[in-house]
mmCIF file of C-alpha atoms in Angstrom:
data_model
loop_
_atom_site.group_PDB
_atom_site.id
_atom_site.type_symbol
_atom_site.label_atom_id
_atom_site.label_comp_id
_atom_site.label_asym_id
_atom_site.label_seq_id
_atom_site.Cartn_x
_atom_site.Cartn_y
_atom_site.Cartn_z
ATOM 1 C CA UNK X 1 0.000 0.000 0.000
ATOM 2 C CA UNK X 2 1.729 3.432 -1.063
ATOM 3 C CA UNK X 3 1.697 5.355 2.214
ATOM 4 C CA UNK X 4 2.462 8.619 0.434
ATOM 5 C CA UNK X 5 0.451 11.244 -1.860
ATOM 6 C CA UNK X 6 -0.125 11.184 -5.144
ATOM 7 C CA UNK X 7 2.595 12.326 -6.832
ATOM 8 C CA UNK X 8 1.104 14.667 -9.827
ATOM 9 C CA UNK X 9 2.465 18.033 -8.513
ATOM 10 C CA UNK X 10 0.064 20.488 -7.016
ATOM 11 C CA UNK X 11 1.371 23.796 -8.713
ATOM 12 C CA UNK X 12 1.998 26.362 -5.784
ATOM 13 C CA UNK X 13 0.298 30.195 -6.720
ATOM 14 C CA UNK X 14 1.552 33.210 -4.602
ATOM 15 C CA UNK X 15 3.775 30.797 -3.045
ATOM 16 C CA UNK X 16 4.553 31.324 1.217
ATOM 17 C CA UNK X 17 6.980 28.709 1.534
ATOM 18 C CA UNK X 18 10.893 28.642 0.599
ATOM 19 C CA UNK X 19 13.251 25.649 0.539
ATOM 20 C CA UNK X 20 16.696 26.046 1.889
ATOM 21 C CA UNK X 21 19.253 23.503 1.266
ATOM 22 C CA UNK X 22 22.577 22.850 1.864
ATOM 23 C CA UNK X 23 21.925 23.259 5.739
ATOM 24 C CA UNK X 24 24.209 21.825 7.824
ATOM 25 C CA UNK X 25 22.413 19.117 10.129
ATOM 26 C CA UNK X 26 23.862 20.169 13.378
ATOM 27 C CA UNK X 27 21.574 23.671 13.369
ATOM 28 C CA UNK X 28 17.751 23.791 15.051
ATOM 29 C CA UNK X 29 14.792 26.015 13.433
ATOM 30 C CA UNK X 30 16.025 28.319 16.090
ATOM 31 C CA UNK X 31 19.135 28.747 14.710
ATOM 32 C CA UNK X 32 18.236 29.046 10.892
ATOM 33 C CA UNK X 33 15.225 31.587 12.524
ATOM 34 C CA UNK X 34 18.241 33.917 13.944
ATOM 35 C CA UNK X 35 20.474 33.488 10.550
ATOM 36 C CA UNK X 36 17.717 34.984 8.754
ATOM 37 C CA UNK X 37 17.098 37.983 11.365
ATOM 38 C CA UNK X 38 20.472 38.817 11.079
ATOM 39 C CA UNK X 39 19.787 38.660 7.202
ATOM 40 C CA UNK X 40 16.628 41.377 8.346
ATOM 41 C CA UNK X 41 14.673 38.885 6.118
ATOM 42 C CA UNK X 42 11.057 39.722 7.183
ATOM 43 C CA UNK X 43 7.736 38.034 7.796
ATOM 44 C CA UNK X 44 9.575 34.864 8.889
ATOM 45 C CA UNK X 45 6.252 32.598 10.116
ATOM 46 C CA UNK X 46 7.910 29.272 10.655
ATOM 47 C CA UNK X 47 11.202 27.357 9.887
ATOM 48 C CA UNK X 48 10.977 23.571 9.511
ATOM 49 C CA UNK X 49 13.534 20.738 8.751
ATOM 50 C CA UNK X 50 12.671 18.172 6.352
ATOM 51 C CA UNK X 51 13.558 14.161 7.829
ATOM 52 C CA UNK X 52 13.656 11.066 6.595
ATOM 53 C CA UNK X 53 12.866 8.407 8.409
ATOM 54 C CA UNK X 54 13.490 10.375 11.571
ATOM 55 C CA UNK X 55 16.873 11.095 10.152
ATOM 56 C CA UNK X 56 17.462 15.322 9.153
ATOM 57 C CA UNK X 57 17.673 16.134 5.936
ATOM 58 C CA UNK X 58 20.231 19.309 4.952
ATOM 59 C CA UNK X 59 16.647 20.626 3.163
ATOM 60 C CA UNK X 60 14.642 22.932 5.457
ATOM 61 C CA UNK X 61 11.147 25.031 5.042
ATOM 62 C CA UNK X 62 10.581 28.747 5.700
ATOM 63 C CA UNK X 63 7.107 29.412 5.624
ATOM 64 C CA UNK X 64 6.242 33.319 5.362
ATOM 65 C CA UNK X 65 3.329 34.979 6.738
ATOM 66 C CA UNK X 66 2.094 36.395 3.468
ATOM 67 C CA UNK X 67 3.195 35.779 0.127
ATOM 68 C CA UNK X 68 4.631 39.641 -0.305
ATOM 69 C CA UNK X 69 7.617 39.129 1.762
ATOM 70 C CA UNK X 70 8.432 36.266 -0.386
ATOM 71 C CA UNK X 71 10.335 37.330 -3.490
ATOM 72 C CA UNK X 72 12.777 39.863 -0.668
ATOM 73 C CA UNK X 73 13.206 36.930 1.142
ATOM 74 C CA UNK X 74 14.377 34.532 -1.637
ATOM 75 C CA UNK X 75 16.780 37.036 -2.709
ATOM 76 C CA UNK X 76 18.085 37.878 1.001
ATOM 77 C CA UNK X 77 18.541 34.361 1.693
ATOM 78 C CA UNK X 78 20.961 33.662 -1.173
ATOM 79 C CA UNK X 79 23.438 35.994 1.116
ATOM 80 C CA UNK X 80 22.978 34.248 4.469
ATOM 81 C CA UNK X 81 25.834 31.118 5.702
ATOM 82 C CA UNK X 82 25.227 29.448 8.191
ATOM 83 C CA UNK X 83 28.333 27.808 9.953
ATOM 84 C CA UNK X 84 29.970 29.098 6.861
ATOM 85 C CA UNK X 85 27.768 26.866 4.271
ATOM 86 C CA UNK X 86 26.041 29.079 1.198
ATOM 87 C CA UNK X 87 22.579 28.072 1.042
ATOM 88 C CA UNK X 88 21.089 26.682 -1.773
ATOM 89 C CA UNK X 89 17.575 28.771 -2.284
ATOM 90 C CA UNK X 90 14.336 28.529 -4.133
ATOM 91 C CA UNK X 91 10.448 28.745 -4.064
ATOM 92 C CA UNK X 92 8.618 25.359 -3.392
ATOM 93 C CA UNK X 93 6.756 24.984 -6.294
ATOM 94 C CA UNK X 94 5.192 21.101 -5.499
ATOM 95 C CA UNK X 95 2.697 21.117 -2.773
ATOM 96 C CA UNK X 96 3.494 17.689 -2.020
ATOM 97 C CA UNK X 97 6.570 18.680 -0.216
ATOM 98 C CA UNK X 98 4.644 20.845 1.995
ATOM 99 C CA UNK X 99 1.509 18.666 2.892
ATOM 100 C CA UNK X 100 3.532 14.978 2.930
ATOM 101 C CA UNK X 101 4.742 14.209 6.375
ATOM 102 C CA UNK X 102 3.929 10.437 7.583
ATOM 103 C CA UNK X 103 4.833 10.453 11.611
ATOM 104 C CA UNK X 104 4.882 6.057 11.306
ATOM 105 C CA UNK X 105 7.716 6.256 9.145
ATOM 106 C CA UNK X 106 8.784 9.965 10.042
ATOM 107 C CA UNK X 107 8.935 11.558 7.234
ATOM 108 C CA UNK X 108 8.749 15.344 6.239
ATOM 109 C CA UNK X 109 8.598 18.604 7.632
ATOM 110 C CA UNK X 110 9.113 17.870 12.239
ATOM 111 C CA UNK X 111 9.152 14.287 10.539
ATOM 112 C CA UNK X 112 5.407 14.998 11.037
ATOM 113 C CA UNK X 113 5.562 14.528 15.114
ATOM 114 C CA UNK X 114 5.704 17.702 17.428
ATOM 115 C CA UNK X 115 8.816 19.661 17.407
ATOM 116 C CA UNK X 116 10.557 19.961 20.497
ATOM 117 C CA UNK X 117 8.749 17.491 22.318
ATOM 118 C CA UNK X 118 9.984 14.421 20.186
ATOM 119 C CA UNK X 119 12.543 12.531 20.806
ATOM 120 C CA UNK X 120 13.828 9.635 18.718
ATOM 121 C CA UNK X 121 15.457 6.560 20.463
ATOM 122 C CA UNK X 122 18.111 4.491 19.075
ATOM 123 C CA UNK X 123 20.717 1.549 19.558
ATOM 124 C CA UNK X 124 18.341 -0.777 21.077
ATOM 125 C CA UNK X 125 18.898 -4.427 20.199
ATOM 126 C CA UNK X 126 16.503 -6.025 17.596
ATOM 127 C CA UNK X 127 12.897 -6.896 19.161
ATOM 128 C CA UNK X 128 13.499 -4.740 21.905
ATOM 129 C CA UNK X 129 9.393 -3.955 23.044
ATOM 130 C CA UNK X 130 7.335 -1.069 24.418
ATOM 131 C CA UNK X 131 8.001 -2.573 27.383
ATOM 132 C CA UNK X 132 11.425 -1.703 27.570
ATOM 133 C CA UNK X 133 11.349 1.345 26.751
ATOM 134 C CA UNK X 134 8.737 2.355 29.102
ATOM 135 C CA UNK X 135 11.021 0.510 31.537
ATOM 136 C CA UNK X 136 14.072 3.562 30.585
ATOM 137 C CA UNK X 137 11.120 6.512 30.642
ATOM 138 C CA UNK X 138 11.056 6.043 34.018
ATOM 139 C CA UNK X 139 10.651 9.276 36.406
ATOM 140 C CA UNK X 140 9.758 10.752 32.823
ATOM 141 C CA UNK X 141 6.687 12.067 31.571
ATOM 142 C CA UNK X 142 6.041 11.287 28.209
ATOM 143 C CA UNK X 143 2.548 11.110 26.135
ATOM 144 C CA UNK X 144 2.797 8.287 23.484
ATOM 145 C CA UNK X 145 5.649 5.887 22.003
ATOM 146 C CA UNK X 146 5.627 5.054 18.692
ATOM 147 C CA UNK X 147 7.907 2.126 17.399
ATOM 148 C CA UNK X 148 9.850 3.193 14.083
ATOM 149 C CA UNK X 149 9.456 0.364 11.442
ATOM 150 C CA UNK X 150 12.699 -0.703 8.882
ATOM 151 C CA UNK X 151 12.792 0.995 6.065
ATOM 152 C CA UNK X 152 12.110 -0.921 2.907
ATOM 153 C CA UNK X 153 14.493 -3.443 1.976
ATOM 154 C CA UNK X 154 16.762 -2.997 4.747
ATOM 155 C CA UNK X 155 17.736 -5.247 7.778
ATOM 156 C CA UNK X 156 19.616 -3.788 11.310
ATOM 157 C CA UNK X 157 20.563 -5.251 14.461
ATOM 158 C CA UNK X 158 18.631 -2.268 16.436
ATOM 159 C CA UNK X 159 15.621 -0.852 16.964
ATOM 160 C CA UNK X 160 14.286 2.596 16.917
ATOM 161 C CA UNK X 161 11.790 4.342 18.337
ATOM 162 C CA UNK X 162 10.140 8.008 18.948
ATOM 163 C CA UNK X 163 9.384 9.098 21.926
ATOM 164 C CA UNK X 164 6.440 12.191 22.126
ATOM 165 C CA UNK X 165 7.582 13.937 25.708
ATOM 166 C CA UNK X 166 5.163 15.648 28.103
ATOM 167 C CA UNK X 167 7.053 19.181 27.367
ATOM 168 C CA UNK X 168 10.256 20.285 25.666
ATOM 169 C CA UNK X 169 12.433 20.868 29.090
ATOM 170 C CA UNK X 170 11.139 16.835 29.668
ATOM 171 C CA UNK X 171 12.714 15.966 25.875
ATOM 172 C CA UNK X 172 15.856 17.927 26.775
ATOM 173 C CA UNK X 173 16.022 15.846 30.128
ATOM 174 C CA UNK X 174 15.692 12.115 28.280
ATOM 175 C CA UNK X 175 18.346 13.154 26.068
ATOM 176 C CA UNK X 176 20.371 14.351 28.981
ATOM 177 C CA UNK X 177 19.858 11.102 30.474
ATOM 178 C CA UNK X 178 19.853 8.566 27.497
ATOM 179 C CA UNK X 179 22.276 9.794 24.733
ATOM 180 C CA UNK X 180 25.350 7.439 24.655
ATOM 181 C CA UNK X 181 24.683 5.148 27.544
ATOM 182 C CA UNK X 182 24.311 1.693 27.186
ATOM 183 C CA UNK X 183 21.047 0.020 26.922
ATOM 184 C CA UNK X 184 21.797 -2.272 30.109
ATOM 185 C CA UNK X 185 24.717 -1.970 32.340
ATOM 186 C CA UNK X 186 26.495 -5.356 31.464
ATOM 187 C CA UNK X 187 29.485 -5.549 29.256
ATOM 188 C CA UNK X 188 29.147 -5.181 25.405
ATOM 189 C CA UNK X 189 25.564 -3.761 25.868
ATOM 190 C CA UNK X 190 24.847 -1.465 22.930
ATOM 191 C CA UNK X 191 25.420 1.930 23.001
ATOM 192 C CA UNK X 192 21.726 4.359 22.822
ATOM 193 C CA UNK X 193 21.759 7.688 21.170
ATOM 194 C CA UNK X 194 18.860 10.038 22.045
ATOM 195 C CA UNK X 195 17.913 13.286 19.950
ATOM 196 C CA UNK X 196 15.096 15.709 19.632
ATOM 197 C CA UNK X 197 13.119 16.231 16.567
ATOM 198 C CA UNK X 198 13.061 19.666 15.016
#
């Protein structure tokens, strides 16, 4: 079953969104947000970064508040580095990008879970259940887990998951707690990473 949109574009008049790519995967929306203040690019409504698979992308969305500040802000944001990268700018013309995002398989802009709040789990051996990752949440407050399937056509040792946190201070906390440790404190265990979604 094709889990995605049809893919006959959807033409995009008076367009309000602009891709950036080329962005380095270590910046946050906050970040890119202050890049382009220090650009004075106005009317800045939201800045999103495109994942796949709950993986970041170097592509990110700017969606503007009205479609006027658009054209000042493509050109202004051909001038702005971040960490010293050029950015790669244009309109999005296919409406597709904008509307897919599939939080099973975390795709698209946030990877279609809530920014800030999400964190996704990783390193845990094959099978591993809700179970025990409730078990590591712990003292935590969290709202839902959701188990991250394999992509297509590929096999792994690990499993993933994505964690939706009670707030963002509670997502910073996990990660805190979590990122790099082992999964069980006995020799050879494997090694967890924890990160927020953007």
């Amino acid at each position: 079953m094709n889990r995605r949109l049809p893919r006959s574009p959807l033409p995009v008049s008076n367009p309000t969104h602009i891709f950036l790519r080329n962005v380095p995967q270590c910046t946050t929306p906050g970040d890119i947000r202050r890049a382009l203040m220090r650009a004075e690019i106005k009317g800045v409504a939201d800045v999103s970064r495109l994942y796949k698979h709950f993986r970041p992308q170097k592509k990110v969305i700017v969606t503007m508040t009205m479609p006027d500040y658009t054209p000042d802000a493509l050109r202004a944001a051909k001038d702005v580095h971040i960490l010293s990268s050029p950015l790669d700018v244009d309109v999005v013309h296919d409406r597709d990008v904008i509307l897919t995002s599939d939080p099973k398989y975390g795709d698209g802009p946030s990877a279609g879970v809530v920014p800030g709040r999400t964190v996704t789990l990783a390193g845990l051996p094959g099978r591993s259940t809700y179970a025990h990752v409730r078990q590591l949440l712990k003292g935590f407050e969290f709202e839902k887990i959701i188990a991250v399937p394999l992509e297509q056509k590929k096999f792994s040792l690990y499993s993933r998951f994505a964690i939706e946190m009670a707030s963002e201070s509670e997502a910073q906390r996990l990660v805190r707690r979590l990122h790099m440790t082992p999964f069980k404190n006995v020799e050879d265990s494997p090694i967890m990473t924890a990160k927020v979604i953007y």
